Coordinates of C-alpha atoms in Angstrom, one line a residue:
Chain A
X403 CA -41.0 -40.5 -95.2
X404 CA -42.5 -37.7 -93.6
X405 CA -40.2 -38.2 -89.9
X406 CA -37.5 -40.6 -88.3
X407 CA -38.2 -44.4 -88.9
X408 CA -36.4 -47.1 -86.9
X409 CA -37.1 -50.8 -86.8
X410 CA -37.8 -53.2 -84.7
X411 CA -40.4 -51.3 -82.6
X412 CA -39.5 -53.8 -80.2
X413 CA -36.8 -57.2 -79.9
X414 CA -36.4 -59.1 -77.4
X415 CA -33.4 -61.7 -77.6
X416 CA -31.4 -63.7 -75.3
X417 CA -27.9 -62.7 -73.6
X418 CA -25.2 -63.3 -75.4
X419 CA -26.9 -62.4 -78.7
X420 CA -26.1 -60.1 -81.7
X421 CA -28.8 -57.5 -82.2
X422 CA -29.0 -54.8 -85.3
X423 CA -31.4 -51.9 -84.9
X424 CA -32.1 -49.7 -88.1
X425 CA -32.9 -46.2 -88.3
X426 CA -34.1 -44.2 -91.2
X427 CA -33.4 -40.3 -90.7
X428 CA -35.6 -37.8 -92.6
X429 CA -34.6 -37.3 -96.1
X430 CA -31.7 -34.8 -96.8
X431 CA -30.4 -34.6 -93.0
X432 CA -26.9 -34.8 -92.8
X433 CA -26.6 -35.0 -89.2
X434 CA -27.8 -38.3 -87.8
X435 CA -27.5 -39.4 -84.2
X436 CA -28.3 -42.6 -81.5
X437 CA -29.2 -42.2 -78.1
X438 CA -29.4 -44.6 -75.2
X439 CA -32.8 -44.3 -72.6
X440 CA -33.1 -46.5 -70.1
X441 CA -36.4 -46.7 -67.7
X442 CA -36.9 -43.5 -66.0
X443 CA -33.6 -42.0 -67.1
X444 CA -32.4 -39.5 -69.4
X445 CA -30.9 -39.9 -73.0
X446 CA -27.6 -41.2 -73.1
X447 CA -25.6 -40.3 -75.8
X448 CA -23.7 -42.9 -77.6
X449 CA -22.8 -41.7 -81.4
X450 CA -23.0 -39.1 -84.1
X451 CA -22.5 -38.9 -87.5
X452 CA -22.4 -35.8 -89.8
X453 CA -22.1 -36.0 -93.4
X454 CA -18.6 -37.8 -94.4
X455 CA -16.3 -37.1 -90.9
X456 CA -15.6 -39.3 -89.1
X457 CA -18.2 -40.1 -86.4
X458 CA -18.1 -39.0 -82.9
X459 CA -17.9 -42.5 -81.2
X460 CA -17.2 -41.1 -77.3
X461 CA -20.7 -42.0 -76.2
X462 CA -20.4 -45.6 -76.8
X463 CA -20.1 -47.7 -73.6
X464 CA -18.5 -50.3 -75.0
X465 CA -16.5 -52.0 -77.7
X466 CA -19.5 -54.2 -78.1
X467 CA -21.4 -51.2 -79.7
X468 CA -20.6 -49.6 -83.0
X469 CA -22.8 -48.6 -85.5
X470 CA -22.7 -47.5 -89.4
X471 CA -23.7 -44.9 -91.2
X472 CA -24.4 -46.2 -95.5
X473 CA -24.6 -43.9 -98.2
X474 CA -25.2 -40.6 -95.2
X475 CA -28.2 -42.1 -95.0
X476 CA -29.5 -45.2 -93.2
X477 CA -27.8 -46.5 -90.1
X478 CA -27.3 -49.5 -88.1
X479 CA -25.9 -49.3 -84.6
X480 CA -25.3 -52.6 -83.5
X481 CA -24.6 -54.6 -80.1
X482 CA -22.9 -57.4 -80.0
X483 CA -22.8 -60.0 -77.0
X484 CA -26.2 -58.7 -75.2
X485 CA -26.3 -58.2 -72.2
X486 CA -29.5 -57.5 -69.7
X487 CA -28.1 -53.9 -68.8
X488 CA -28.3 -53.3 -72.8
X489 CA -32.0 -53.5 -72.1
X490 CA -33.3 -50.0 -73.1
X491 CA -34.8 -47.8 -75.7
X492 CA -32.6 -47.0 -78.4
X493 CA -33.6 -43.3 -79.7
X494 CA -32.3 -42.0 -83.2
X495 CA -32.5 -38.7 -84.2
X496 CA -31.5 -36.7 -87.4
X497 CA -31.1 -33.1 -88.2
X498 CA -30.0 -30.7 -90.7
X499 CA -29.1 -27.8 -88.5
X500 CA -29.3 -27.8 -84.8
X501 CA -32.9 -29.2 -83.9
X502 CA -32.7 -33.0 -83.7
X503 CA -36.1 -34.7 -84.5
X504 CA -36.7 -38.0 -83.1
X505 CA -37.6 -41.6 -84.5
X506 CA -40.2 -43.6 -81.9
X507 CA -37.2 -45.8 -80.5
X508 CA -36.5 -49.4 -80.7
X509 CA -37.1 -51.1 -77.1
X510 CA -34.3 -54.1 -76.5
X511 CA -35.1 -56.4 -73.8
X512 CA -32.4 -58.9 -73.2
X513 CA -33.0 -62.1 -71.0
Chain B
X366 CA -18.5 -32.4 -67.6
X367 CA -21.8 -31.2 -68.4
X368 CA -24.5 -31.3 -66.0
X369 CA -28.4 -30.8 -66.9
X370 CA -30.7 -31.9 -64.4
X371 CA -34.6 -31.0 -63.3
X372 CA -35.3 -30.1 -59.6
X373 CA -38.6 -32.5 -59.4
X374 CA -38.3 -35.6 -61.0
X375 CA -42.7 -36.2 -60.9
X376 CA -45.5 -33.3 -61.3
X377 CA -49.2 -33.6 -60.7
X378 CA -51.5 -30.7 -61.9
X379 CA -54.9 -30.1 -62.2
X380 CA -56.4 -29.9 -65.4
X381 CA -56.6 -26.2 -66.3
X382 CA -53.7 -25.0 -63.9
X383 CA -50.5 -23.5 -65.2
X384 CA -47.6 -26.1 -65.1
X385 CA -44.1 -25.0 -64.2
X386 CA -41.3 -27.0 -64.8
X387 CA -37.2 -26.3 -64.0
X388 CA -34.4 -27.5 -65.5
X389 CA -30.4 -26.1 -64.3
X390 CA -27.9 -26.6 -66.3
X391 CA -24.2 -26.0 -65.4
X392 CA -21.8 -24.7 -68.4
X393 CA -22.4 -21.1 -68.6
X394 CA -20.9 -21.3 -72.3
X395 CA -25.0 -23.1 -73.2
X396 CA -25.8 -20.9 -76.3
X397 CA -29.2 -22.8 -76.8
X398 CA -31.7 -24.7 -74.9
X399 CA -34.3 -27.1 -76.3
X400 CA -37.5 -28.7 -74.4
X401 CA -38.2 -31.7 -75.7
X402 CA -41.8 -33.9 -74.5
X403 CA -41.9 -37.5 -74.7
X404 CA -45.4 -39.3 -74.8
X405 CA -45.6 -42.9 -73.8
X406 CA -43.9 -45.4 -76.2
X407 CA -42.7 -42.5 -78.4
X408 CA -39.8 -40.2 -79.1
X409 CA -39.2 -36.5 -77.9
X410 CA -40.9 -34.0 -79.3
X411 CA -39.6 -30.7 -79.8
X412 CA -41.5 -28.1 -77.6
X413 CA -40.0 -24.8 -78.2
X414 CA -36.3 -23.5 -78.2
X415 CA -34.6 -20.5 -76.8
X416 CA -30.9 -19.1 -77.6
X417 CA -29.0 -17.7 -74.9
X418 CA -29.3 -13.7 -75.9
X419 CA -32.9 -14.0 -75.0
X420 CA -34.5 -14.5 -71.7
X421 CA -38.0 -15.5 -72.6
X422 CA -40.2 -16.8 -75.8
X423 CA -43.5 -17.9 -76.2
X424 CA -45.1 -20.4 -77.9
X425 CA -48.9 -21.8 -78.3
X426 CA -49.5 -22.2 -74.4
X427 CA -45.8 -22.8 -73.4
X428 CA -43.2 -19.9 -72.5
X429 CA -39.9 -20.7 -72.0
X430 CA -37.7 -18.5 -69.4
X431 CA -34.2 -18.4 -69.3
X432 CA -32.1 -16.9 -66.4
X433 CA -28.3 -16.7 -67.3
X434 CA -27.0 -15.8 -64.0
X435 CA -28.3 -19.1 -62.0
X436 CA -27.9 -21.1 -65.1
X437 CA -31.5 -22.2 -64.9
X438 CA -34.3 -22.6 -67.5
X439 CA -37.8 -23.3 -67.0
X440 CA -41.1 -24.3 -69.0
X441 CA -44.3 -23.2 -67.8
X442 CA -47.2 -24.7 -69.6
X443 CA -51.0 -22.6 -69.6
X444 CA -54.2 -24.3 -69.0
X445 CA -53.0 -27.9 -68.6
X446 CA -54.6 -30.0 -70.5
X447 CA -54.7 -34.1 -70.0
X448 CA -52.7 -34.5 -73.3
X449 CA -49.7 -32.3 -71.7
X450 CA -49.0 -35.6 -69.8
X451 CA -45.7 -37.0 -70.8
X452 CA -41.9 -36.7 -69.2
X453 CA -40.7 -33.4 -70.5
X454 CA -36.8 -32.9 -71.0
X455 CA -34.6 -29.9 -71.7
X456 CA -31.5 -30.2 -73.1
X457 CA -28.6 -27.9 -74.1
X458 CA -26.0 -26.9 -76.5
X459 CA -22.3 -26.5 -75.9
X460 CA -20.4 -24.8 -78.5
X461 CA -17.5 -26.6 -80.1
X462 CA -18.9 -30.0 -79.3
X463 CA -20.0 -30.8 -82.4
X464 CA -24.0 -30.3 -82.7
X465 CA -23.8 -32.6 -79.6
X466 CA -27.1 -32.1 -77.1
X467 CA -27.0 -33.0 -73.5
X468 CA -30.5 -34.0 -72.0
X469 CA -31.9 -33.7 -68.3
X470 CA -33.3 -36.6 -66.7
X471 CA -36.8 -35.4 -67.3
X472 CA -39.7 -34.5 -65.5
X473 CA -43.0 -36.7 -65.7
X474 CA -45.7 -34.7 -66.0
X475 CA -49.5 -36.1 -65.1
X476 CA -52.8 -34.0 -65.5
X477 CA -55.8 -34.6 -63.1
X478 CA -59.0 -34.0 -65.2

């Protein structure tokens, strides 16, 4: 595709739930990132992954996040164990250099 | 730890004003600045970028100024339209960190037709 792709647009699940959010970086980016924004805030980093290191992991708040990285391609951050202060939009981004391009985000509301 | 923040948090213009809008940032090793705008219910948008050896660049209707010594950078938008209206973020570059970006808090920008 032509940009960053993530899916769901939007979940909503219940506390206490697993969730899996996808994102699809732009084709031949070796760089690929996740961001946390919650209403009326910033961008909160959480993880970064760049080609085959290891990812950078000191954003995530919790040991109840982690995500994946298959083939240096797709990734999958998940959350396990919702909770309603997970609620947010979840930003991915990819790059090949320095400029990060963004997907739309994946809003989580937990109940 | 770094600190990128935006002196006005909400900014109201008239359509067809200039819009200025300030970011400071605190690490004085920044070697390059992004601004990034963020429409309703979408990602950030890159605006226009500016390296540290340069104190100014222009873009279609946007300039960005950088001032090195008060470790501030600002975005100042030309004839305002209504479809400038989004939250606008800058965000900057640490060397050694690993491509890693910190963002501001972001300004939300509205235009009054």
């Amino acid at each position: 595709g032509a940009g960053v792709s993530q899916s769901p647009s939007n979940k909503v699940t219940e506390k206490g739930k697993d969730v899996e959010l996808r994102c699809d970086p732009i084709s031949g980016h070796t760089a690929l990132y996740w961001y946390r924004q919650s209403l009326g805030q910033g961008l909160e980093f959480l993880i970064y992954f760049q080609g085959n290191s290891a990812p950078d992991k000191s954003g995530l708040p919790s040991d109840r996040f982690s995500a994946e990285r298959t083939g240096g391609s797709v990734s999958t951050l998940t959350i396990q164990r919702t909770q309603q202060e997970d609620s947010a939009v979840y930003l991915c981004a990819s790059s090949l250099e320095t400029l990060q391009f963004f997907g739309p985000g994946t809003r989580l509301t937990v109940l | 730890g770094e600190s990128v923040g935006l002196h006005l948090p909400t900014l109201s213009v008239q359509e067809g004003d200039n819009s200025i809008i300030n970011c400071a940032y605190s690490n004085s090793a920044s070697d390059y600045f992004i601004w990034y705008k963020q429409e309703s219910g979408k990602g950030p948008q890159f605006i226009i970028d500016i390296r540290s050896n340069m104190d100014k660049r222009q873009g279609q209707r946007v300039t960005v100024l950088l001032n090195k010594t008060v470790k501030h950078l600002s975005l100042q938008i030309a004839a305002t339209q209504p479809g400038d209206s989004a939250v606008y973020f800058c965000a900057d570059l640490i060397p050694g960190t690993g491509n890693q970006f910190y963002f501001g808090t972001g300004t939300s920008l509205t235009v009054i037709p």
